[in-house]
Short mmCIF file of C-alpha atoms in Angstrom, two decimals:
data_model
loop_
_atom_site.label_atom_id
_atom_site.label_comp_id
_atom_site.label_asym_id
_atom_site.label_seq_id
_atom_site.Cartn_x
_atom_site.Cartn_y
_atom_site.Cartn_z
CA UNK A 48 14.62 -29.89 -22.34
CA UNK A 49 18.41 -27.99 -21.69
CA UNK A 50 21.09 -30.73 -22.01
CA UNK A 51 23.34 -29.21 -20.18
CA UNK A 52 21.39 -29.48 -17.13
CA UNK A 53 22.75 -33.30 -17.15
CA UNK A 54 26.31 -31.71 -17.13
CA UNK A 55 27.91 -33.08 -13.66
CA UNK A 56 30.34 -29.99 -13.25
CA UNK A 57 26.96 -27.63 -14.22
CA UNK A 58 25.01 -29.52 -11.22
CA UNK A 59 27.81 -29.24 -8.67
CA UNK A 60 28.22 -25.32 -8.99
CA UNK A 61 24.04 -24.93 -9.26
CA UNK A 62 24.50 -26.45 -5.93
CA UNK A 63 27.00 -24.61 -4.73
CA UNK A 64 25.40 -21.34 -5.62
CA UNK A 65 22.48 -22.44 -3.92
CA UNK A 66 23.88 -22.94 -0.69
CA UNK A 67 25.90 -19.72 -0.81
CA UNK A 68 23.33 -17.54 -1.78
CA UNK A 69 21.27 -19.26 1.41
CA UNK A 70 24.37 -18.49 3.62
CA UNK A 71 24.22 -15.15 2.37
CA UNK A 72 20.71 -14.11 3.13
CA UNK A 73 20.48 -15.97 6.16
CA UNK A 74 23.94 -16.10 7.58
CA UNK A 75 25.56 -19.38 9.57
CA UNK A 76 23.43 -22.78 9.45
CA UNK A 77 25.07 -26.40 9.72
CA UNK A 78 24.70 -28.72 6.87
CA UNK A 79 21.77 -30.71 8.35
CA UNK A 80 19.36 -27.33 7.97
CA UNK A 81 20.89 -26.00 5.01
CA UNK A 82 19.79 -29.59 3.56
CA UNK A 83 16.55 -29.22 4.64
CA UNK A 84 15.90 -25.58 3.24
CA UNK A 85 17.22 -26.54 -0.63
CA UNK A 86 15.82 -29.83 -0.23
CA UNK A 87 19.16 -31.24 -1.54
CA UNK A 88 20.50 -34.45 0.31
CA UNK A 89 23.30 -34.31 3.45
CA UNK A 90 25.80 -35.88 1.04
CA UNK A 91 25.03 -33.31 -1.65
CA UNK A 92 25.60 -30.47 0.83
CA UNK A 93 28.33 -32.17 2.11
CA UNK A 94 30.12 -31.91 -1.15
CA UNK A 95 29.12 -28.75 -2.28
CA UNK A 96 30.46 -27.09 1.10
CA UNK A 97 33.47 -29.29 0.92
CA UNK A 98 34.24 -27.55 -2.52
CA UNK A 99 33.18 -23.94 -1.32
CA UNK A 100 35.55 -24.31 1.71
CA UNK A 101 38.64 -25.64 -0.12
CA UNK A 102 38.02 -22.34 -2.66
CA UNK A 103 37.86 -20.08 0.31
CA UNK A 104 34.28 -19.26 -0.38
CA UNK A 105 32.85 -20.33 2.82
CA UNK A 106 34.38 -21.48 6.18
CA UNK A 107 33.57 -22.83 9.58
CA UNK A 108 32.42 -20.04 11.98
CA UNK A 109 31.38 -22.09 15.34
CA UNK A 110 29.75 -25.20 16.57
CA UNK A 111 26.71 -26.32 18.42
CA UNK A 112 26.80 -28.84 20.40
CA UNK A 113 23.44 -31.03 21.14
CA UNK A 114 22.07 -32.27 24.03
CA UNK A 115 22.32 -35.02 23.51
CA UNK A 116 23.80 -35.89 20.40
CA UNK A 117 27.11 -34.97 18.10
CA UNK A 118 28.83 -31.44 17.71
CA UNK A 119 27.00 -29.55 14.91
CA UNK A 120 29.37 -27.56 12.67
CA UNK A 121 28.05 -24.05 11.52
CA UNK A 122 28.90 -22.59 8.16
CA UNK A 123 28.92 -19.07 6.81
CA UNK A 124 29.99 -17.48 3.29
CA UNK A 125 33.06 -15.87 3.33
CA UNK A 126 32.49 -12.33 3.07
CA UNK A 127 36.21 -11.15 2.59
CA UNK A 128 37.01 -14.12 0.06
CA UNK A 129 36.80 -11.72 -2.86
CA UNK A 130 36.39 -7.43 -2.85
CA UNK A 131 34.19 -4.94 -5.10
CA UNK A 132 34.06 -0.87 -5.97
CA UNK A 133 31.93 1.48 -6.19
CA UNK A 134 33.02 4.55 -8.14
CA UNK A 135 30.53 7.86 -7.81
CA UNK A 136 31.67 10.46 -10.45
CA UNK A 137 30.39 13.51 -9.59
CA UNK A 138 30.82 17.29 -11.24
CA UNK A 139 32.24 18.48 -8.01
CA UNK A 140 33.26 15.06 -5.67
CA UNK A 141 34.97 11.50 -7.02
CA UNK A 142 33.92 8.96 -4.24
CA UNK A 143 35.48 5.32 -4.47
CA UNK A 144 34.33 2.71 -2.02
CA UNK A 145 35.37 -1.11 -1.26
CA UNK A 146 33.48 -3.45 -0.01
CA UNK A 147 33.07 -7.16 1.30
CA UNK A 148 30.78 -9.56 -0.80
CA UNK A 149 28.37 -8.80 1.98
CA UNK A 150 28.24 -5.42 1.08
CA UNK A 151 30.19 -3.63 4.75
CA UNK A 152 32.30 -0.85 3.31
CA UNK A 153 36.06 -1.67 4.17
CA UNK A 154 37.54 1.36 2.86
CA UNK A 155 36.61 4.65 1.00
CA UNK A 156 38.07 7.57 -0.24
CA UNK A 157 36.64 11.12 -1.71
CA UNK A 158 37.89 13.82 -3.46
CA UNK A 159 37.53 16.48 -5.02
CA UNK A 160 36.72 16.38 -9.27
CA UNK A 161 39.53 18.48 -10.10
CA UNK A 162 40.00 17.15 -13.45
CA UNK A 163 40.12 18.79 -16.99
CA UNK A 164 40.51 15.93 -19.35
CA UNK A 165 39.39 12.09 -19.54
CA UNK A 166 43.21 11.15 -18.84
CA UNK A 167 42.90 13.25 -15.19
CA UNK A 168 39.84 12.01 -14.14
CA UNK A 169 40.65 8.36 -14.93
CA UNK A 170 44.36 8.98 -12.85
CA UNK A 171 41.87 10.30 -10.17
CA UNK A 172 39.69 7.59 -9.84
CA UNK A 173 42.69 5.11 -9.96
CA UNK A 174 44.52 7.45 -7.26
CA UNK A 175 41.49 7.18 -4.84
CA UNK A 176 40.86 3.45 -5.46
CA UNK A 177 44.18 2.13 -4.52
CA UNK A 178 44.02 4.67 -1.39
CA UNK A 179 40.85 3.03 -0.58
CA UNK A 180 42.41 -0.59 -0.94
CA UNK A 181 45.30 0.36 0.86
CA UNK A 182 42.84 1.84 3.89
CA UNK A 183 41.46 -1.53 3.60
CA UNK A 184 44.67 -3.45 3.44
CA UNK A 185 42.82 -4.99 0.47
CA UNK A 186 45.44 -6.00 -2.62
CA UNK A 187 43.48 -4.87 -5.87
CA UNK A 188 43.85 -8.23 -7.71
CA UNK A 189 41.38 -9.19 -4.99
CA UNK A 190 38.57 -6.73 -6.42
CA UNK A 191 36.19 -9.09 -8.61
CA UNK A 192 34.36 -6.04 -9.76
CA UNK A 193 34.01 -2.87 -10.22
CA UNK A 194 30.74 -0.69 -11.13
CA UNK A 195 30.84 3.33 -11.85
CA UNK A 196 28.09 5.48 -11.01
CA UNK A 197 28.48 8.59 -13.36
CA UNK A 198 26.02 11.24 -15.35
CA UNK A 199 24.73 10.66 -18.54
CA UNK A 200 23.71 7.21 -20.14
CA UNK A 201 26.11 4.72 -20.94
CA UNK A 202 25.88 3.74 -24.71
CA UNK A 203 27.56 0.10 -24.78
CA UNK A 204 27.49 0.05 -28.95
CA UNK A 205 29.35 3.35 -28.94
CA UNK A 206 31.30 3.33 -25.77
CA UNK A 207 30.53 6.72 -24.87
CA UNK A 208 27.92 8.53 -22.22
CA UNK A 209 25.15 10.33 -23.76
CA UNK A 210 23.56 13.39 -22.00
CA UNK A 211 26.66 14.20 -19.83
CA UNK A 212 27.71 17.50 -20.88
CA UNK A 213 29.76 18.38 -17.51
CA UNK A 214 32.21 15.02 -17.94
CA UNK A 215 35.20 15.90 -20.06
CA UNK A 216 36.19 13.90 -23.40
CA UNK A 217 34.55 10.72 -25.24
CA UNK A 218 36.63 8.37 -24.05
CA UNK A 219 36.23 8.66 -20.29
CA UNK A 220 34.62 4.48 -19.96
CA UNK A 221 38.32 3.14 -21.91
CA UNK A 222 40.26 5.46 -20.02
CA UNK A 223 38.51 4.00 -16.74
CA UNK A 224 39.31 0.62 -17.60
CA UNK A 225 43.07 1.09 -18.57
CA UNK A 226 43.52 2.87 -15.45
CA UNK A 227 41.63 0.39 -12.79
CA UNK A 228 42.93 -2.50 -15.26
CA UNK A 229 39.22 -4.09 -14.53
CA UNK A 230 36.51 -3.96 -17.21
CA UNK A 231 34.06 -1.38 -15.29
CA UNK A 232 30.16 -1.57 -15.39
CA UNK A 233 28.87 1.92 -16.35
CA UNK A 234 25.92 2.97 -14.99
CA UNK A 235 23.57 6.23 -14.67
CA UNK A 236 24.53 7.67 -10.76
CA UNK A 237 20.67 8.36 -9.89
CA UNK A 238 19.81 4.69 -11.27
CA UNK A 239 22.49 3.07 -8.89
CA UNK A 240 21.30 5.86 -6.00
CA UNK A 241 17.83 4.44 -6.67
CA UNK A 242 19.09 0.83 -6.11
CA UNK A 243 20.68 1.80 -2.83
CA UNK A 244 17.89 3.53 -1.78
CA UNK A 245 15.93 0.34 -2.73
CA UNK A 246 18.44 -1.53 -0.58
CA UNK A 247 19.34 0.54 2.42
CA UNK A 248 16.96 3.59 2.43
CA UNK A 249 13.42 4.88 2.35
CA UNK A 250 12.22 2.65 -0.63
CA UNK A 251 13.16 -0.35 1.47
CA UNK A 252 10.16 -2.72 1.19
CA UNK A 253 8.66 -0.38 -1.59
CA UNK A 254 7.40 -2.03 -4.92
CA UNK A 255 6.90 1.61 -6.40
CA UNK A 256 8.49 4.54 -5.92
CA UNK A 257 10.58 7.06 -7.32
CA UNK A 258 13.99 8.89 -6.46
CA UNK A 259 14.40 12.51 -7.55
CA UNK A 260 18.05 13.80 -6.91
CA UNK A 261 18.48 17.56 -6.94
CA UNK A 262 21.73 18.68 -6.68
CA UNK A 263 24.37 20.48 -9.25
CA UNK A 264 22.11 18.49 -11.58
CA UNK A 265 18.75 17.10 -11.70
CA UNK A 266 17.57 13.21 -12.31
CA UNK A 267 15.31 10.55 -11.13
CA UNK A 268 15.42 6.77 -10.90
CA UNK A 269 12.06 5.10 -11.19
CA UNK A 270 11.43 1.35 -9.28
CA UNK A 271 8.46 -0.21 -10.86
CA UNK A 272 7.75 -3.56 -9.29
CA UNK A 273 10.19 -4.07 -6.95
CA UNK A 274 12.67 -3.34 -10.68
CA UNK A 275 14.57 -0.69 -11.47
CA UNK A 276 13.25 0.59 -14.67
CA UNK A 277 15.60 2.60 -17.17
CA UNK A 278 13.28 2.50 -20.36
CA UNK A 279 14.12 1.40 -23.85
CA UNK A 280 17.80 3.31 -24.42
CA UNK A 281 18.44 4.01 -20.73
CA UNK A 282 17.01 7.33 -20.56
CA UNK A 283 13.90 7.01 -18.30
CA UNK A 284 13.99 9.30 -15.52
CA UNK A 285 16.19 12.12 -17.19
CA UNK A 286 13.73 14.86 -16.00
CA UNK A 287 16.17 17.80 -16.05
CA UNK A 288 14.85 18.05 -19.63
CA UNK A 289 11.12 18.45 -18.76
CA UNK A 290 10.04 21.89 -19.96
CA UNK A 291 9.54 24.69 -17.33
CA UNK A 292 7.41 27.72 -17.59
CA UNK A 293 9.84 30.05 -16.39
CA UNK A 294 12.59 31.70 -18.12
CA UNK A 295 15.78 29.83 -17.97
CA UNK A 296 18.26 32.06 -18.89
CA UNK A 297 20.58 31.04 -22.30
CA UNK A 298 19.15 28.86 -24.53
CA UNK A 299 22.20 26.69 -24.94
CA UNK A 300 22.18 26.20 -21.28
CA UNK A 301 18.59 24.69 -21.39
CA UNK A 302 19.34 22.80 -24.35
CA UNK A 303 22.65 21.03 -23.13
CA UNK A 304 21.55 20.55 -19.42
CA UNK A 305 17.90 20.63 -19.74
CA UNK A 306 14.91 23.44 -18.96
CA UNK A 307 14.37 21.97 -15.21
CA UNK A 308 17.72 21.43 -14.37
CA UNK A 309 18.59 25.29 -15.36
CA UNK A 310 16.52 26.55 -12.67
CA UNK A 311 15.74 23.58 -10.13
CA UNK A 312 19.96 22.81 -9.64
CA UNK A 313 21.81 24.40 -7.25
CA UNK A 314 23.21 26.58 -10.25
CA UNK A 315 19.75 27.57 -10.55
CA UNK A 316 19.40 28.29 -6.95
CA UNK A 317 22.39 30.39 -6.75
CA UNK A 318 21.21 32.59 -10.07
CA UNK A 319 18.04 33.24 -8.48
CA UNK A 320 19.17 34.26 -5.26
CA UNK A 321 21.76 36.63 -7.05
CA UNK A 322 18.54 38.11 -8.79
CA UNK A 323 17.04 38.59 -5.58
CA UNK A 324 20.01 40.73 -4.23
CA UNK A 325 22.03 37.49 -2.44
CA UNK A 326 25.61 37.83 -2.90
CA UNK A 327 26.28 33.97 -1.89
CA UNK A 328 28.66 31.63 -4.20
CA UNK A 329 26.47 28.14 -3.31
CA UNK A 330 23.25 26.68 -2.72
CA UNK A 331 24.98 25.10 0.57
CA UNK A 332 25.01 29.00 2.16
CA UNK A 333 21.62 30.00 0.76
CA UNK A 334 20.09 27.03 2.50
CA UNK A 335 22.12 27.74 5.55
CA UNK A 336 20.63 31.49 5.54
CA UNK A 337 17.57 30.69 5.10
CA UNK A 338 18.00 28.16 8.29
CA UNK A 339 18.86 31.20 9.96
CA UNK A 340 15.61 33.10 9.12
CA UNK A 341 17.14 35.54 6.60
CA UNK A 342 13.92 36.16 4.83
CA UNK A 343 15.43 37.21 1.41
CA UNK A 344 16.90 33.28 1.63
CA UNK A 345 13.65 32.24 3.01
CA UNK A 346 11.76 33.36 -0.56
CA UNK A 347 14.64 31.98 -2.62
CA UNK A 348 14.38 28.11 -0.91
CA UNK A 349 10.34 28.69 -0.75
CA UNK A 350 10.47 29.10 -4.75
CA UNK A 351 12.78 26.11 -5.42
CA UNK A 352 10.18 24.44 -3.34
CA UNK A 353 7.69 25.24 -5.78
CA UNK A 354 10.18 24.08 -8.27
CA UNK A 355 10.21 20.87 -7.21
CA UNK A 356 6.66 20.23 -5.98
CA UNK A 357 5.66 21.01 -9.70
CA UNK A 358 8.26 18.27 -10.53
CA UNK A 359 7.05 15.63 -8.28
CA UNK A 360 3.05 16.42 -9.22
CA UNK A 361 4.36 15.59 -13.03
CA UNK A 362 6.00 12.38 -11.51
CA UNK A 363 2.95 11.44 -9.65
CA UNK A 364 0.90 11.81 -12.35
CA UNK A 365 3.02 9.78 -14.42
CA UNK A 366 3.94 6.80 -12.05
CA UNK A 367 1.82 6.83 -9.36
CA UNK A 368 4.80 5.94 -6.61
CA UNK A 369 4.17 4.71 -3.44
CA UNK A 370 6.89 7.50 -2.41
CA UNK A 371 8.91 10.23 -4.12
CA UNK A 372 12.38 10.30 -2.41
CA UNK A 373 14.00 13.64 -2.43
CA UNK A 374 18.06 13.66 -2.07
CA UNK A 375 21.21 15.63 -3.61
CA UNK A 376 22.62 18.29 -1.84
CA UNK A 377 19.21 20.43 -2.61
CA UNK A 378 16.69 17.86 -2.31
CA UNK A 379 17.64 16.75 1.11
CA UNK A 380 16.75 20.00 2.46
CA UNK A 381 13.23 18.85 2.86
CA UNK A 382 12.66 20.66 6.01
CA UNK A 383 13.20 24.14 4.29
CA UNK A 384 11.82 23.15 0.86
CA UNK A 385 8.66 21.15 2.54
CA UNK A 386 6.29 24.39 2.67
CA UNK A 387 6.75 25.28 -1.01
CA UNK A 388 6.13 21.92 -1.99
CA UNK A 389 3.60 21.27 -0.20
CA UNK A 390 1.70 24.34 -1.55
CA UNK A 391 2.90 23.94 -5.12
CA UNK A 392 1.14 20.61 -4.76
CA UNK A 393 -2.00 21.96 -3.23
CA UNK A 394 -2.50 24.64 -6.19
CA UNK A 395 -2.14 21.86 -9.15
CA UNK A 396 -4.75 19.39 -8.35
CA UNK A 397 -5.75 16.45 -6.04
CA UNK A 398 -2.67 14.24 -6.66
CA UNK A 399 -0.73 14.50 -3.11
CA UNK A 400 2.07 12.16 -3.17
CA UNK A 401 4.07 11.68 -0.44
CA UNK A 402 7.76 13.24 -0.50
CA UNK A 403 10.45 11.98 1.77
CA UNK A 404 14.31 12.89 2.62
CA UNK A 405 16.71 10.02 1.34
CA UNK A 406 19.09 9.01 4.94
CA UNK A 407 21.72 8.19 2.54
CA UNK A 408 23.07 11.34 2.66
CA UNK A 409 26.63 11.32 -0.41
CA UNK A 410 26.99 7.33 0.07
CA UNK A 411 23.72 6.86 -2.06
CA UNK A 412 25.49 5.69 -5.49
CA UNK A 413 27.84 4.18 -3.64
CA UNK A 414 25.70 1.71 -1.89
CA UNK A 415 23.84 0.94 -5.15
CA UNK A 416 27.27 0.64 -6.93
CA UNK A 417 28.21 -1.74 -4.38
CA UNK A 418 24.83 -3.48 -4.28
CA UNK A 419 24.95 -3.80 -8.29
CA UNK A 420 28.86 -4.87 -7.59
CA UNK A 421 28.34 -7.99 -5.35
CA UNK A 422 25.82 -9.49 -7.84
CA UNK A 423 27.96 -9.26 -10.61
CA UNK A 424 31.02 -10.29 -8.75
CA UNK A 425 28.99 -13.83 -7.62
CA UNK A 426 28.04 -13.93 -10.90
CA UNK A 427 31.76 -13.88 -12.35
CA UNK A 428 32.99 -16.22 -9.44
CA UNK A 429 30.69 -18.87 -10.41
CA UNK A 430 31.37 -18.42 -14.06
CA UNK A 431 34.83 -19.32 -13.38
CA UNK A 432 33.92 -22.26 -11.43
CA UNK A 433 32.06 -23.48 -14.48
CA UNK A 434 34.93 -23.14 -16.48
#
């Protein structure tokens, strides 16, 4: 038996956390209701609520008049007693959002990623974060936790990002820590997008699903039995390195970025379009041309759909997910990609994975980062209360 369970301070904090979790999940409640659902005594609930209210973590939000009977006070968590921040560092864009402890965004800033060094990148993250805080009228010291989504896999021992050839330098994590004056949690951006999809998107209520992101890069997040699966070293889902049965250009590019990413990502779509005779600079232009009915653009998009179809069959064969969610600047175009995906799936055997498009737009990573940051913030708050 653990001896610390007899520690009065620990027991008090455990009771406070239990009540706060209940208010977080279910909203306002009376002391009597909280005692009933938690099994705690009414005096224990009253004492815990008093401590939480004194520190600004809960507040009185209303009263209900019993007929007959005394007036009943209703309490709720104070979602704005602290704030969290999510950061999405992409190849082309940096996005920062501030949210309250219920996950509601209160400020957001997006900016083109113009950094040429880790110092530039950290400074840009800081500027966007402070601007988002200013928009929300939040002082930066009120931010309890920051979660940063980035390409690659963070190695906490070496303090560096692996599998992130597009990010400048090896000291990015230390630079961001210094710039934000907080110790950030660094996670793979696709994993965070998967957390966001599980909490708010097409993966909500699904115990087993995969999210495949196809944009400037290619990646996958995996949920198994309701939990994010990252593998032994955090590299589960690095599907950009799956081999493909076609010419991927330079061997160096395929080695650094992965064979699948070299052909299926947005730059790969642009290269395929140029081979087909289209002079367009971005995948967005190519998909827009296909939507207008351009025959060559449609052929390029169908070929991309076929590549994605091969990828999702591979995913289905290994994971057997309930659904596969497509996201990213390319992947979200399921209306245009669908025919190519379906044809390729039909050619490759009896597996018929359900493929859907994400509805979270460019906010998936931020939503996942905020969800992670909220959980971490509560842990930090209650660690401090334990003393």
